[in-house]
Short mmCIF file of C-alpha atoms and ligand atoms in Angstrom, two decimals:
data_model
loop_
_atom_site.label_atom_id
_atom_site.label_comp_id
_atom_site.label_asym_id
_atom_site.label_seq_id
_atom_site.Cartn_x
_atom_site.Cartn_y
_atom_site.Cartn_z
CA UNK A 1 30.26 -110.13 -93.59
CA UNK A 2 26.98 -108.41 -95.11
CA UNK A 3 27.22 -107.61 -98.26
CA UNK A 4 29.34 -105.22 -100.74
CA UNK A 5 30.29 -102.48 -99.67
CA UNK A 6 30.63 -99.26 -101.96
CA UNK A 7 34.67 -97.89 -101.80
CA UNK A 8 36.69 -96.04 -104.25
CA UNK A 9 39.70 -97.32 -104.65
CA UNK A 10 40.94 -93.02 -104.84
CA UNK A 11 40.80 -92.43 -101.77
CA UNK A 12 43.20 -94.11 -100.27
CA UNK A 13 43.73 -94.91 -96.61
CA UNK A 14 47.90 -96.06 -95.50
CA UNK A 15 46.84 -98.14 -92.43
CA UNK A 16 50.44 -99.15 -90.61
CA UNK A 17 49.91 -102.26 -88.56
CA UNK A 18 53.60 -101.58 -87.51
CA UNK A 19 51.69 -98.49 -85.38
CA UNK A 20 48.58 -100.34 -84.59
CA UNK A 21 50.51 -103.57 -82.82
CA UNK A 22 53.12 -100.80 -81.04
CA UNK A 23 50.34 -98.49 -79.63
CA UNK A 24 48.65 -101.78 -78.37
CA UNK A 25 51.64 -102.91 -76.97
CA UNK A 26 53.03 -99.33 -75.28
CA UNK A 27 49.20 -99.69 -73.47
CA UNK A 28 49.17 -102.43 -72.21
CA UNK A 29 53.04 -101.21 -70.73
CA UNK A 30 51.05 -99.00 -69.06
CA UNK A 31 49.05 -102.11 -67.26
CA UNK A 32 49.83 -104.49 -65.61
CA UNK A 33 50.30 -107.19 -66.19
CA UNK A 34 47.02 -109.63 -65.74
CA UNK A 35 45.28 -106.30 -67.03
CA UNK A 36 42.95 -107.24 -69.62
CA UNK A 37 43.37 -105.38 -72.87
CA UNK A 38 39.75 -103.65 -74.93
CA UNK A 39 40.97 -102.74 -78.79
CA UNK A 40 37.49 -100.07 -78.88
CA UNK A 41 36.46 -100.88 -82.99
CA UNK A 42 33.49 -98.06 -83.23
CA UNK A 43 32.63 -95.65 -85.69
CA UNK A 44 34.61 -98.37 -88.03
CA UNK A 45 37.14 -97.88 -86.14
CA UNK A 46 37.46 -94.62 -85.74
CA UNK A 47 37.82 -94.59 -89.04
CA UNK A 48 40.85 -95.90 -90.31
CA UNK A 49 38.58 -99.68 -91.17
CA UNK A 50 37.22 -101.95 -88.54
CA UNK A 51 37.49 -104.85 -91.11
CA UNK A 52 40.58 -104.08 -91.22
CA UNK A 53 41.73 -102.89 -87.74
CA UNK A 54 40.00 -106.45 -86.25
CA UNK A 55 42.39 -108.60 -88.55
CA UNK A 56 45.03 -106.59 -87.85
CA UNK A 57 44.68 -106.33 -84.35
CA UNK A 58 43.22 -109.95 -83.27
CA UNK A 59 46.82 -111.76 -83.56
CA UNK A 60 48.07 -109.31 -81.20
CA UNK A 61 46.97 -110.01 -77.32
CA UNK A 62 43.98 -108.54 -78.23
CA UNK A 63 40.85 -109.98 -75.36
CA UNK A 64 37.85 -108.02 -76.56
CA UNK A 65 36.57 -105.77 -79.10
CA UNK A 66 34.17 -102.81 -78.52
CA UNK A 67 31.62 -101.16 -80.37
CA UNK A 68 28.87 -98.77 -80.05
CA UNK A 69 26.63 -101.09 -80.67
CA UNK A 70 24.48 -104.19 -82.11
CA UNK A 71 25.17 -103.70 -85.91
CA UNK A 72 28.86 -103.23 -85.56
CA UNK A 73 29.32 -105.88 -83.24
CA UNK A 74 27.06 -108.76 -85.81
CA UNK A 75 29.90 -106.84 -88.74
CA UNK A 76 32.48 -108.40 -86.50
CA UNK A 77 31.17 -111.52 -85.83
CA UNK A 78 32.99 -113.80 -88.07
CA UNK A 79 36.40 -112.18 -88.03
CA UNK A 80 36.89 -112.76 -84.37
CA UNK A 81 38.84 -115.74 -82.51
CA UNK A 82 39.33 -116.16 -78.67
CA UNK A 83 38.88 -112.61 -78.73
CA UNK A 84 35.03 -111.18 -77.40
CA UNK A 85 32.72 -108.46 -77.85
CA UNK A 86 31.59 -105.98 -76.34
CA UNK A 87 28.55 -103.25 -76.93
CA UNK A 88 28.89 -100.24 -74.96
CA UNK A 89 25.09 -98.83 -75.99
CA UNK A 90 22.78 -100.71 -73.75
CA UNK A 91 19.85 -102.78 -74.94
CA UNK A 92 16.55 -101.32 -75.01
CA UNK A 93 13.42 -102.52 -75.94
CA UNK A 94 13.42 -100.79 -79.04
CA UNK A 95 15.53 -103.50 -80.38
CA UNK A 96 13.74 -107.02 -81.90
CA UNK A 97 13.86 -109.96 -79.53
CA UNK A 98 15.62 -111.62 -83.10
CA UNK A 99 18.28 -109.21 -82.47
CA UNK A 100 19.34 -109.64 -78.97
CA UNK A 101 18.52 -113.42 -79.44
CA UNK A 102 20.99 -113.22 -82.24
CA UNK A 103 23.05 -111.60 -79.64
CA UNK A 104 22.89 -114.42 -76.91
CA UNK A 105 23.84 -116.67 -79.96
CA UNK A 106 27.05 -115.08 -80.83
CA UNK A 107 27.99 -115.06 -76.73
CA UNK A 108 27.80 -110.42 -77.66
CA UNK A 109 28.47 -109.11 -73.92
CA UNK A 110 25.97 -106.31 -73.92
CA UNK A 111 25.30 -103.92 -71.75
CA UNK A 112 22.54 -102.85 -69.51
CA UNK A 113 21.43 -99.90 -67.59
CA UNK A 114 17.87 -100.04 -66.62
CA UNK A 115 15.24 -102.39 -65.10
CA UNK A 116 13.37 -102.06 -68.22
CA UNK A 117 15.87 -103.28 -70.27
CA UNK A 118 16.71 -106.49 -68.17
CA UNK A 119 13.26 -107.26 -67.86
CA UNK A 120 12.60 -106.93 -71.68
CA UNK A 121 16.38 -109.19 -72.54
CA UNK A 122 14.65 -111.76 -69.93
CA UNK A 123 11.12 -111.88 -71.35
CA UNK A 124 13.02 -112.23 -74.89
CA UNK A 125 15.20 -114.95 -73.50
CA UNK A 126 12.68 -116.46 -71.50
CA UNK A 127 12.05 -120.13 -74.09
CA UNK A 128 15.46 -119.45 -75.16
CA UNK A 129 18.38 -121.75 -74.22
CA UNK A 130 20.82 -119.31 -74.38
CA UNK A 131 22.28 -117.06 -71.44
CA UNK A 132 23.53 -112.77 -72.20
CA UNK A 133 25.83 -112.40 -71.51
CA UNK A 134 25.65 -108.54 -69.67
CA UNK A 135 27.78 -105.40 -68.57
CA UNK A 136 26.32 -103.03 -66.05
CA UNK A 137 27.46 -99.12 -66.72
CA UNK A 138 27.26 -97.34 -63.53
CA UNK A 139 26.48 -94.04 -64.60
CA UNK A 140 28.80 -92.16 -61.74
CA UNK A 141 29.11 -88.98 -63.37
CA UNK A 142 29.32 -89.05 -67.07
CA UNK A 143 25.60 -87.76 -67.38
CA UNK A 144 24.80 -90.36 -70.64
CA UNK A 145 23.72 -93.91 -69.58
CA UNK A 146 24.16 -95.87 -67.02
CA UNK A 147 22.22 -96.90 -63.86
CA UNK A 148 22.31 -94.29 -61.10
CA UNK A 149 24.42 -94.81 -57.79
CA UNK A 150 21.77 -96.12 -56.09
CA UNK A 151 19.57 -98.19 -58.00
CA UNK A 152 22.82 -99.95 -58.97
CA UNK A 153 22.79 -102.81 -56.56
CA UNK A 154 19.00 -103.91 -57.47
CA UNK A 155 19.76 -103.81 -61.03
CA UNK A 156 23.07 -106.11 -60.77
CA UNK A 157 20.81 -108.44 -58.29
CA UNK A 158 17.85 -108.50 -60.90
CA UNK A 159 20.98 -109.85 -63.76
CA UNK A 160 21.54 -112.12 -60.88
CA UNK A 161 18.80 -113.69 -60.44
CA UNK A 162 17.41 -114.25 -63.78
CA UNK A 163 17.64 -117.51 -65.88
CA UNK A 164 18.24 -115.03 -69.33
CA UNK A 165 21.38 -113.27 -67.42
CA UNK A 166 24.66 -113.69 -66.81
CA UNK A 167 26.97 -110.81 -65.00
CA UNK A 168 30.14 -110.73 -67.35
CA UNK A 169 31.15 -107.71 -66.29
CA UNK A 170 30.44 -104.34 -64.29
CA UNK A 171 31.82 -100.51 -65.26
CA UNK A 172 31.65 -96.56 -65.82
CA UNK A 173 32.89 -94.04 -68.57
CA UNK A 174 34.99 -90.96 -67.34
CA UNK A 175 33.94 -87.33 -68.09
CA UNK A 176 36.69 -85.55 -68.28
CA UNK A 177 39.51 -88.34 -68.05
CA UNK A 178 42.00 -86.17 -70.23
CA UNK A 179 41.67 -83.02 -68.44
CA UNK A 180 44.49 -81.93 -66.79
CA UNK A 181 42.50 -81.99 -63.65
CA UNK A 182 41.64 -85.06 -62.97
CA UNK A 183 39.89 -84.86 -59.46
CA UNK A 184 36.20 -84.86 -61.30
CA UNK A 185 37.60 -88.58 -62.07
CA UNK A 186 38.58 -89.07 -58.92
CA UNK A 187 35.45 -88.59 -57.30
CA UNK A 188 34.09 -90.53 -59.80
CA UNK A 189 36.54 -92.99 -59.08
CA UNK A 190 36.04 -93.50 -55.88
CA UNK A 191 31.86 -93.33 -56.48
CA UNK A 192 32.12 -96.42 -58.45
CA UNK A 193 34.64 -98.59 -55.70
CA UNK A 194 31.85 -98.00 -53.05
CA UNK A 195 28.98 -99.23 -55.97
CA UNK A 196 30.81 -102.47 -55.60
CA UNK A 197 31.73 -102.87 -52.13
CA UNK A 198 27.90 -103.08 -52.28
CA UNK A 199 27.93 -105.67 -54.91
CA UNK A 200 31.37 -107.38 -53.95
CA UNK A 201 29.09 -110.73 -53.24
CA UNK A 202 27.41 -110.71 -56.85
CA UNK A 203 31.16 -110.80 -58.19
CA UNK A 204 33.22 -113.70 -58.78
CA UNK A 205 36.33 -114.09 -60.87
CA UNK A 206 34.43 -114.13 -64.24
CA UNK A 207 32.89 -110.46 -63.71
CA UNK A 208 35.22 -108.11 -65.56
CA UNK A 209 35.43 -104.49 -64.12
CA UNK A 210 36.72 -101.77 -66.24
CA UNK A 211 36.90 -98.78 -65.90
CA UNK A 212 38.96 -97.12 -68.06
CA UNK A 213 39.59 -95.23 -71.74
CA UNK A 214 42.85 -94.77 -73.68
CA UNK A 215 43.33 -91.37 -71.23
CA UNK A 216 42.50 -93.41 -67.75
CA UNK A 217 44.83 -95.95 -68.86
CA UNK A 218 48.04 -93.29 -69.79
CA UNK A 219 46.98 -91.29 -66.44
CA UNK A 220 45.25 -93.24 -63.78
CA UNK A 221 46.62 -96.76 -63.46
CA UNK A 222 44.06 -97.13 -59.87
CA UNK A 223 41.57 -96.85 -62.64
CA UNK A 224 43.11 -99.83 -64.72
CA UNK A 225 40.74 -102.59 -62.59
CA UNK A 226 40.30 -106.04 -64.62
CA UNK A 227 40.47 -104.60 -68.61
CA UNK A 228 41.60 -101.15 -69.79
CA UNK A 229 39.06 -99.43 -73.46
CA UNK A 230 41.62 -98.36 -74.95
CA UNK A 231 40.04 -95.86 -78.61
CA UNK A 232 42.02 -93.54 -79.78
CA UNK A 233 45.42 -93.62 -78.21
CA UNK A 234 45.61 -97.11 -80.70
CA UNK A 235 45.16 -95.01 -83.78
CA UNK A 236 47.85 -93.10 -81.76
CA UNK A 237 46.62 -89.40 -80.63
CA UNK A 238 44.68 -88.82 -77.55
CA UNK A 239 42.88 -85.42 -75.75
CA UNK A 240 45.20 -85.19 -73.10
CA UNK A 241 47.89 -82.30 -72.90
CA UNK A 242 51.13 -83.01 -74.84
CA UNK A 243 53.85 -84.52 -74.70
CA UNK A 244 51.18 -87.53 -74.50
CA UNK A 245 53.26 -89.91 -70.93
CA UNK A 246 53.90 -92.28 -73.67
CA UNK A 247 54.77 -92.42 -77.58
CA UNK A 248 52.10 -92.94 -79.41
CA UNK A 249 52.28 -93.85 -83.56
CA UNK A 250 49.46 -92.14 -86.31
CA UNK A 251 48.62 -95.68 -87.70
CA UNK A 252 47.04 -93.11 -91.23
CA UNK A 253 47.58 -91.59 -94.25
CA UNK A 254 44.51 -89.92 -97.04
CA UNK A 255 45.85 -89.30 -99.62
CA UNK A 256 43.97 -88.35 -102.59
CA UNK A 257 45.24 -88.29 -106.59
CA UNK A 258 45.02 -85.23 -108.59
CA UNK A 259 42.27 -84.67 -110.95
CA UNK A 260 42.84 -81.81 -113.29
CA UNK A 261 45.40 -79.57 -113.30
CA UNK A 262 45.52 -75.76 -115.18
CA UNK A 263 46.66 -72.68 -115.42
CA UNK A 264 44.74 -69.40 -114.66
CA UNK A 265 45.85 -65.71 -115.00
CA UNK A 266 45.75 -62.80 -112.55
CA UNK A 267 42.50 -61.83 -111.02
CA UNK A 268 40.55 -65.18 -112.28
CA UNK A 269 38.24 -66.33 -109.56
CA UNK A 270 38.68 -70.05 -107.87
CA UNK A 271 35.24 -72.25 -107.06
CA UNK A 272 31.86 -71.67 -105.38
CA UNK A 273 31.04 -67.77 -104.65
CA UNK A 274 34.80 -66.53 -105.67
CA UNK A 275 36.03 -66.96 -102.38
CA UNK A 276 39.87 -66.73 -104.24
CA UNK A 277 41.19 -64.51 -106.92
CA UNK A 278 44.32 -65.47 -107.84
CA UNK A 279 47.55 -62.21 -107.16
CA UNK A 280 48.98 -64.27 -110.30
CA UNK A 281 49.43 -66.86 -112.84
CA UNK A 282 48.65 -69.96 -110.92
CA UNK A 283 48.64 -73.35 -111.61
CA UNK A 284 45.30 -74.81 -109.46
CA UNK A 285 45.10 -78.70 -109.63
CA UNK A 286 41.30 -80.64 -109.15
CA UNK A 287 40.90 -83.20 -105.89
CA UNK A 288 37.86 -86.07 -105.84
CA UNK A 289 37.74 -84.94 -102.44
CA UNK A 290 35.10 -82.59 -100.85
CA UNK A 291 32.58 -82.16 -97.88
CA UNK A 292 30.75 -84.99 -98.54
CA UNK A 293 33.70 -87.19 -98.10
CA UNK A 294 34.20 -85.39 -94.78
CA UNK A 295 36.46 -83.39 -95.91
CA UNK A 296 34.23 -80.00 -94.79
CA UNK A 297 33.59 -76.88 -96.22
CA UNK A 298 35.41 -74.50 -93.47
CA UNK A 299 38.28 -75.84 -94.28
CA UNK A 300 38.14 -73.98 -97.53
CA UNK A 301 41.21 -71.23 -98.14
CA UNK A 302 42.14 -72.10 -94.84
CA UNK A 303 44.01 -75.98 -94.97
CA UNK A 304 47.69 -76.29 -96.03
CA UNK A 305 47.92 -79.99 -97.81
CA UNK A 306 51.33 -81.92 -98.68
CA UNK A 307 51.92 -82.96 -102.50
CA UNK A 308 55.34 -83.79 -103.11
CA UNK A 309 56.56 -82.81 -99.57
CA UNK A 310 55.63 -79.52 -100.32
CA UNK A 311 53.25 -77.71 -98.92
CA UNK A 312 50.05 -76.64 -100.74
CA UNK A 313 47.38 -74.42 -99.95
CA UNK A 314 43.35 -75.62 -100.64
CA UNK A 315 42.44 -72.30 -102.60
CA UNK A 316 38.07 -71.23 -102.60
CA UNK A 317 35.11 -73.50 -101.51
CA UNK A 318 35.99 -76.29 -100.47
CA UNK A 319 32.80 -78.26 -103.01
CA UNK A 320 30.29 -80.87 -102.62
CA UNK A 321 33.19 -83.82 -103.98
CA UNK A 322 35.72 -81.05 -105.57
CA UNK A 323 38.39 -78.84 -104.04
CA UNK A 324 41.29 -77.17 -105.52
CA UNK A 325 45.00 -76.25 -104.62
CA UNK A 326 47.79 -73.48 -105.85
CA UNK A 327 50.23 -75.99 -107.06
CA UNK A 328 52.26 -72.95 -108.93
CA UNK A 329 55.39 -73.32 -106.80
CA UNK A 330 55.84 -77.07 -107.30
CA UNK A 331 57.43 -78.82 -110.12
CA UNK A 332 56.22 -81.92 -111.99
CA UNK A 333 53.00 -82.41 -111.12
CA UNK A 334 50.49 -84.18 -113.11
CA UNK A 335 47.41 -85.13 -112.89
CA UNK A 336 47.51 -89.10 -110.64
CA UNK A 337 50.08 -87.15 -108.46
CA UNK A 338 48.84 -88.39 -104.32
CA UNK A 339 48.50 -85.80 -102.61
CA UNK A 340 48.79 -86.23 -98.66
CA UNK A 341 44.64 -84.84 -96.87
CA UNK A 342 45.22 -86.15 -93.46
CA UNK A 343 48.51 -86.84 -92.37
CA UNK A 344 50.29 -89.27 -90.36
CA UNK A 345 53.32 -86.83 -88.90
CA UNK A 346 52.18 -84.84 -86.00
CA UNK A 347 53.39 -81.22 -87.27
CA UNK A 348 52.32 -81.94 -90.50
CA UNK A 349 50.15 -79.50 -92.09
CA UNK A 350 47.22 -81.23 -92.56
CA UNK A 351 48.05 -83.52 -89.39
CA UNK A 352 44.95 -84.64 -87.84
CA UNK A 353 46.30 -82.14 -84.34
CA UNK A 354 46.17 -79.64 -86.63
CA UNK A 355 43.10 -80.06 -88.78
CA UNK A 356 41.22 -80.46 -85.29
CA UNK A 357 42.98 -77.54 -83.78
CA UNK A 358 41.67 -75.19 -87.28
CA UNK A 359 37.72 -76.89 -87.11
CA UNK A 360 38.22 -76.32 -83.06
CA UNK A 361 37.13 -79.87 -82.85
CA UNK A 362 38.98 -82.82 -81.59
CA UNK A 363 41.15 -85.17 -83.32
CA UNK A 364 38.22 -88.11 -82.79
CA UNK A 365 35.06 -86.10 -85.29
CA UNK A 366 38.88 -85.38 -87.61
CA UNK A 367 38.82 -89.44 -87.74
CA UNK A 368 35.86 -90.61 -88.25
CA UNK A 369 34.55 -87.72 -90.39
CA UNK A 370 36.73 -89.96 -92.15
CA UNK A 371 34.85 -92.16 -94.72
CA UNK A 372 33.91 -95.85 -94.86
CA UNK A 373 34.22 -96.15 -98.96
CA UNK A 374 38.05 -95.06 -98.26
CA UNK A 375 40.07 -97.75 -99.46
CA UNK A 376 42.02 -98.66 -96.94
CA UNK A 377 45.33 -100.16 -97.99
CA UNK A 378 47.94 -102.18 -95.47
CA UNK A 379 51.64 -100.13 -95.50
CA UNK A 380 54.46 -102.15 -95.12
C1 PLP B 1 33.95 -94.34 -76.99
C2 PLP B 1 34.21 -95.55 -75.33
C3 PLP B 1 35.67 -95.86 -74.95
C4 PLP B 1 37.28 -95.63 -75.55
O1 PLP B 1 36.96 -94.23 -75.33
P1 PLP B 1 38.97 -93.45 -75.65
O2 PLP B 1 39.20 -91.93 -75.80
O3 PLP B 1 38.83 -93.55 -77.12
O4 PLP B 1 39.92 -94.28 -75.74
C5 PLP B 1 36.19 -96.25 -74.02
N1 PLP B 1 34.69 -96.96 -72.75
C6 PLP B 1 33.66 -96.55 -73.47
C7 PLP B 1 32.42 -96.90 -72.45
C8 PLP B 1 33.94 -96.25 -74.73
O5 PLP B 1 32.50 -95.20 -75.54
#
């Protein structure tokens, strides 16, 4: 593993292996027996700690780990035993030749979405004794990365005719498989199947066809093909309408200790901008977490946390490194007492869904906002 990372012991991210394992098992039970499972661990495993999550899941019948970029792939290569690593971001000519060589040597599966990228990889690996395994991403409607449906066949041919690459996978990505109306997802699926027909002769049993993200894994069995790639659902969340078709469990809770307690008088104000005025004599507690730790300034005067199982409001502005809660009604609270900032219960006032709804975003963004310096603690 690379250089020592900066960690803060007081930002305690309790990670529940049982929940992760339960979610993987549950998602696998949505699939036919021979469908491979790819655990998506990009973005520091959706904020849960990539290192810890990989360690937990590598013993859980996971066939692949998917990451966003080659640097995340390099970071976890030493941890992986029989699993393979897939990088979603397309390889491109802005990467250094040695980075491409390293991918090939480490047997990392890369994504190719253009002939320029394919030619660059061929050129770089020309003199090398290694082949790079590549997956071709076809854009059937996502409108982001991916070779167009009309150029897909030509790109597959280019890869298959190259001495430096081996076709290892074909995929596409859904734009809205989490929405109520699945008609566009089905259109994407149809257009993907049409392309598959045209490249049939290049596809042997070693080529993995994969399409399904979490939503499609739970809702579109027709999209499972050879492998499903689940991200958000392995951490216990989803953006599809509740109740979910399967029961998932949240895998993380974030806690911080109270660092200071004091009492302010009626009419005194709290924090920058004086946006909170005490209506009574108020016992306030300061937490060592602020917007630089991913707890948005938006939550100023606008969210409820949990202390000793009791709800307690954030008062005044969230600042860069600190914020304040009102603990007047909580007996026996001392510095060092732990406050739940992101809860592992769905209906909690600081649960991930609640925080997402409050801030008009999705659970993905709440989770990936957990900073990498949070100290991941494997909970029993
Ligand atoms: C991020 C990603 C996934 C996982 O999506 P979830 O909705 O988190 O399951 C799957 N496939 C691709 C290509 C992705 O980029």
